[in-house]
PDB file of C-alpha atoms in Angstrom:
ATOM      1  CA  MET I   1       0.000   0.000   0.000  1.00 74.00           C
ATOM      2  CA  VAL I   2       2.800   2.418   0.855  1.00 77.00           C
ATOM      3  CA  GLY I   3       4.276   2.036  -2.628  1.00 77.00           C
ATOM      4  CA  ASP I   4       0.992   3.120  -4.230  1.00 81.00           C
ATOM      5  CA  LEU I   5       0.761   6.180  -1.953  1.00 81.00           C
ATOM      6  CA  ILE I   6       4.351   7.167  -2.662  1.00 81.00           C
ATOM      7  CA  ALA I   7       3.825   6.820  -6.430  1.00 82.00           C
ATOM      8  CA  ALA I   8       0.686   8.966  -6.222  1.00 84.00           C
ATOM      9  CA  VAL I   9       2.434  11.639  -4.142  1.00 84.00           C
ATOM     10  CA  GLU I  10       5.374  11.677  -6.549  1.00 85.00           C
ATOM     11  CA  SER I  11       2.957  12.306  -9.428  1.00 89.00           C
ATOM     12  CA  ILE I  12       1.535  15.431  -7.783  1.00 90.00           C
ATOM     13  CA  GLU I  13       1.971  18.399 -10.092  1.00 93.00           C
ATOM     14  CA  TYR I  14       3.320  21.049  -7.747  1.00 91.00           C
ATOM     15  CA  PRO I  15       6.613  22.963  -7.681  1.00 90.00           C
ATOM     16  CA  ARG I  16       9.150  20.638  -6.070  1.00 84.00           C
ATOM     17  CA  ASP I  17      10.883  23.508  -4.279  1.00 84.00           C
ATOM     18  CA  LYS I  18       7.612  24.224  -2.435  1.00 85.00           C
ATOM     19  CA  LEU I  19       6.841  20.604  -1.617  1.00 84.00           C
ATOM     20  CA  GLN I  20       7.948  18.805   1.520  1.00 83.00           C
ATOM     21  CA  VAL I  21       6.623  15.293   1.999  1.00 85.00           C
ATOM     22  CA  LEU I  22       6.928  13.554   5.340  1.00 86.00           C
ATOM     23  CA  LEU I  23       5.974   9.908   5.509  1.00 87.00           C
ATOM     24  CA  LEU I  24       5.268   9.168   9.167  1.00 88.00           C
ATOM     25  CA  LEU I  25       5.629   5.532  10.100  1.00 89.00           C
ATOM     26  CA  GLU I  26       5.550   3.632  13.370  1.00 89.00           C
ATOM     27  CA  GLU I  27       9.128   2.949  14.491  1.00 91.00           C
ATOM     28  CA  ASP I  28       8.423  -0.774  14.877  1.00 90.00           C
ATOM     29  CA  ASP I  29       6.649  -1.280  11.525  1.00 88.00           C
ATOM     30  CA  GLU I  30       9.658  -2.830   9.813  1.00 90.00           C
ATOM     31  CA  PRO I  31       7.946  -4.113   6.617  1.00 90.00           C
ATOM     32  CA  THR I  32       6.483  -0.686   5.850  1.00 87.00           C
ATOM     33  CA  ILE I  33       9.756   1.070   6.679  1.00 88.00           C
ATOM     34  CA  VAL I  34      11.653  -1.246   4.309  1.00 87.00           C
ATOM     35  CA  ALA I  35       9.105  -0.621   1.528  1.00 83.00           C
ATOM     36  CA  ALA I  36       9.192   3.133   2.093  1.00 84.00           C
ATOM     37  CA  ARG I  37      12.984   3.367   2.219  1.00 81.00           C
ATOM     38  CA  ALA I  38      13.167   1.516  -1.102  1.00 75.00           C
ATOM     39  CA  VAL I  39      11.362   4.383  -2.832  1.00 69.00           C
ATOM     40  CA  GLU I  40      12.410   7.259  -0.569  1.00 66.00           C
ATOM     41  CA  ALA I  41      15.288   8.170  -2.860  1.00 59.00           C
ATOM     42  CA  SER I  42      13.067  10.400  -5.025  1.00 58.00           C
ATOM     43  CA  GLY I  43      14.253  13.391  -3.027  1.00 65.00           C
ATOM     44  CA  ILE I  44      10.864  14.880  -2.172  1.00 71.00           C
ATOM     45  CA  MET I  45      10.009  12.422   0.580  1.00 81.00           C
ATOM     46  CA  THR I  46      11.456  11.940   4.039  1.00 84.00           C
ATOM     47  CA  VAL I  47      10.579   8.978   6.240  1.00 87.00           C
ATOM     48  CA  VAL I  48       9.944  10.031   9.833  1.00 88.00           C
ATOM     49  CA  LEU I  49       9.665   7.342  12.472  1.00 90.00           C
ATOM     50  CA  THR I  50       7.213   7.881  15.307  1.00 88.00           C
ATOM     51  CA  PRO I  51       7.633   6.240  18.697  1.00 86.00           C
ATOM     52  CA  PRO I  52       5.724   2.976  18.942  1.00 80.00           C
ATOM     53  CA  ALA I  53       2.951   3.706  21.417  1.00 79.00           C
ATOM     54  CA  ASP I  54      -0.732   3.066  21.637  1.00 80.00           C
ATOM     55  CA  PRO I  55      -2.973   4.209  20.279  1.00 81.00           C
ATOM     56  CA  ARG I  56      -1.527   3.865  16.766  1.00 80.00           C
ATOM     57  CA  THR I  57      -3.470   6.709  15.261  1.00 80.00           C
ATOM     58  CA  LYS I  58      -3.292   9.451  12.677  1.00 81.00           C
ATOM     59  CA  PRO I  59      -3.665  12.133  15.408  1.00 83.00           C
ATOM     60  CA  LYS I  60      -0.558  10.796  17.152  1.00 84.00           C
ATOM     61  CA  ALA I  61       1.394  10.938  13.892  1.00 84.00           C
ATOM     62  CA  CYS I  62       0.109  14.480  13.247  1.00 83.00           C
ATOM     63  CA  ASN I  63       1.262  15.586  16.710  1.00 84.00           C
ATOM     64  CA  VAL I  64       4.739  14.238  15.963  1.00 84.00           C
ATOM     65  CA  ALA I  65       4.784  16.005  12.582  1.00 82.00           C
ATOM     66  CA  MET I  66       3.720  19.338  14.085  1.00 81.00           C
ATOM     67  CA  ASP I  67       6.815  19.305  16.297  1.00 81.00           C
ATOM     68  CA  LEU I  68       9.164  18.900  13.315  1.00 80.00           C
ATOM     69  CA  PRO I  69      10.965  21.931  11.890  1.00 76.00           C
ATOM     70  CA  SER I  70       9.778  23.095   8.483  1.00 70.00           C
ATOM     71  CA  GLU I  71      10.532  26.040   6.243  1.00 63.00           C
ATOM     72  CA  ARG I  72       7.515  25.311   4.043  1.00 63.00           C
ATOM     73  CA  SER I  73       4.266  24.993   5.927  1.00 67.00           C
ATOM     74  CA  ASP I  74       1.752  27.500   4.555  1.00 79.00           C
ATOM     75  CA  ILE I  75      -0.469  24.599   3.508  1.00 83.00           C
ATOM     76  CA  VAL I  76      -0.439  21.225   5.236  1.00 84.00           C
ATOM     77  CA  THR I  77      -2.034  18.214   3.575  1.00 85.00           C
ATOM     78  CA  ILE I  78      -2.622  14.898   5.277  1.00 85.00           C
ATOM     79  CA  TYR I  79      -3.017  11.646   3.383  1.00 84.00           C
ATOM     80  CA  ASP I  80      -3.810   8.212   4.747  1.00 81.00           C
ATOM     81  CA  ALA I  81      -1.824   5.194   3.585  1.00 77.00           C
ATOM     82  CA  GLU I  82      -4.615   4.082   1.272  1.00 77.00           C
ATOM     83  CA  ASP I  83      -5.083   7.492  -0.379  1.00 81.00           C
ATOM     84  CA  LEU I  84      -4.250   8.102  -4.027  1.00 83.00           C
ATOM     85  CA  PRO I  85      -4.296  11.895  -4.408  1.00 87.00           C
ATOM     86  CA  GLU I  86      -5.027  13.389  -7.802  1.00 89.00           C
ATOM     87  CA  PRO I  87      -2.002  15.047  -9.429  1.00 93.00           C
ATOM     88  CA  LEU I  88      -3.633  18.518  -9.485  1.00 94.00           C
ATOM     89  CA  GLN I  89      -5.110  18.351  -5.979  1.00 92.00           C
ATOM     90  CA  LEU I  90      -2.613  20.704  -4.302  1.00 92.00           C
ATOM     91  CA  ARG I  91      -2.857  23.291  -7.078  1.00 94.00           C
ATOM     92  CA  ARG I  92      -6.657  23.231  -6.720  1.00 93.00           C
ATOM     93  CA  VAL I  93      -6.371  23.761  -2.958  1.00 93.00           C
ATOM     94  CA  VAL I  94      -4.059  26.745  -3.436  1.00 93.00           C
ATOM     95  CA  ALA I  95      -6.521  28.231  -5.943  1.00 95.00           C
ATOM     96  CA  ALA I  96      -9.440  27.596  -3.579  1.00 93.00           C
ATOM     97  CA  PHE I  97      -7.667  29.289  -0.652  1.00 94.00           C
ATOM     98  CA  ARG I  98      -6.889  32.239  -2.904  1.00 94.00           C
ATOM     99  CA  ASP I  99     -10.614  32.658  -3.686  1.00 95.00           C
ATOM    100  CA  LEU I 100     -11.975  31.981  -0.183  1.00 94.00           C
ATOM    101  CA  PRO I 101     -12.229  34.426   2.733  1.00 95.00           C
ATOM    102  CA  ASP I 102      -9.228  34.683   5.067  1.00 92.00           C
ATOM    103  CA  ASP I 103     -11.132  33.004   7.914  1.00 94.00           C
ATOM    104  CA  VAL I 104     -11.266  29.680   6.021  1.00 92.00           C
ATOM    105  CA  ALA I 105      -8.574  27.453   7.515  1.00 91.00           C
ATOM    106  CA  CYS I 106      -9.353  23.992   6.156  1.00 90.00           C
ATOM    107  CA  ILE I 107     -10.433  22.396   2.891  1.00 89.00           C
ATOM    108  CA  GLN I 108     -11.593  18.790   2.795  1.00 86.00           C
ATOM    109  CA  ALA I 109     -10.946  17.145  -0.540  1.00 84.00           C
ATOM    110  CA  LYS I 110     -13.475  14.687  -1.884  1.00 82.00           C
ATOM    111  CA  LEU I 111     -12.439  11.121  -1.151  1.00 79.00           C
ATOM    112  CA  VAL I 112     -13.314   8.232  -3.422  1.00 78.00           C
ATOM    113  CA  TYR I 113     -12.499   4.549  -3.017  1.00 77.00           C
ATOM    114  CA  HIS I 114     -10.422   3.264  -5.935  1.00 76.00           C
ATOM    115  CA  ASN I 115     -11.423  -0.353  -5.334  1.00 81.00           C
ATOM    116  CA  GLY I 116     -15.126   0.090  -4.627  1.00 83.00           C
ATOM    117  CA  HIS I 117     -16.099  -3.028  -6.570  1.00 88.00           C
ATOM    118  CA  GLN I 118     -13.522  -5.346  -5.026  1.00 91.00           C
ATOM    119  CA  ASN I 119     -15.800  -6.827  -2.355  1.00 93.00           C
ATOM    120  CA  LEU I 120     -18.797  -6.065  -0.174  1.00 94.00           C
ATOM    121  CA  LEU I 121     -16.779  -4.159   2.436  1.00 92.00           C
ATOM    122  CA  THR I 122     -15.179  -1.833  -0.121  1.00 88.00           C
ATOM    123  CA  ALA I 123     -18.603  -1.342  -1.705  1.00 92.00           C
ATOM    124  CA  TRP I 124     -19.991  -0.247   1.674  1.00 93.00           C
ATOM    125  CA  PHE I 125     -17.094   2.157   2.206  1.00 88.00           C
ATOM    126  CA  THR I 126     -17.622   3.515  -1.305  1.00 89.00           C
ATOM    127  CA  ALA I 127     -21.297   4.125  -0.540  1.00 92.00           C
ATOM    128  CA  GLU I 128     -20.411   5.809   2.768  1.00 92.00           C
ATOM    129  CA  TYR I 129     -17.841   8.075   1.111  1.00 88.00           C
ATOM    130  CA  GLY I 130     -20.336   8.895  -1.640  1.00 89.00           C
ATOM    131  CA  LEU I 131     -22.838   9.994   0.986  1.00 91.00           C
ATOM    132  CA  TRP I 132     -20.343  12.020   3.007  1.00 90.00           C
ATOM    133  CA  PHE I 133     -18.374  13.669   0.213  1.00 86.00           C
ATOM    134  CA  GLY I 134     -21.099  13.912  -2.399  1.00 87.00           C
ATOM    135  CA  TYR I 135     -24.049  14.967  -0.260  1.00 87.00           C
ATOM    136  CA  LEU I 136     -23.498  15.798   3.436  1.00 89.00           C
ATOM    137  CA  LEU I 137     -20.210  17.731   3.466  1.00 83.00           C
ATOM    138  CA  PRO I 138     -21.007  19.968   0.454  1.00 77.00           C
ATOM    139  CA  GLY I 139     -24.247  20.936   2.222  1.00 67.00           C
TER     140      GLY I 139
END
């Protein structure tokens, strides 16, 4: 899964000098670390290991990331391991922020399952995402 995410992030069409990608992984998740290090050499991605502690959550990883030094942090984007961001997504977010009032601090991109027909569970998740991102959140 991490290889697919890395490939998708590397295909993002955004100026490389304005892009900093941190891949936060649990320090004791050796198979994922090995897979990530194999493709880390692209130059735009840095693997950051988080201390292994429960709960193993995205908020914990975000807290670790917020404590890291960064010269480029006007816009922060968070992807889950299973996400496959569209290549123009970041450019669209920059354009949206430019057009929105200054008090808007967050933009939620539409999420779509890429394997919605794989099995019943992915079909249910696809239906849930369709409801959330196609109907409820835009309202």
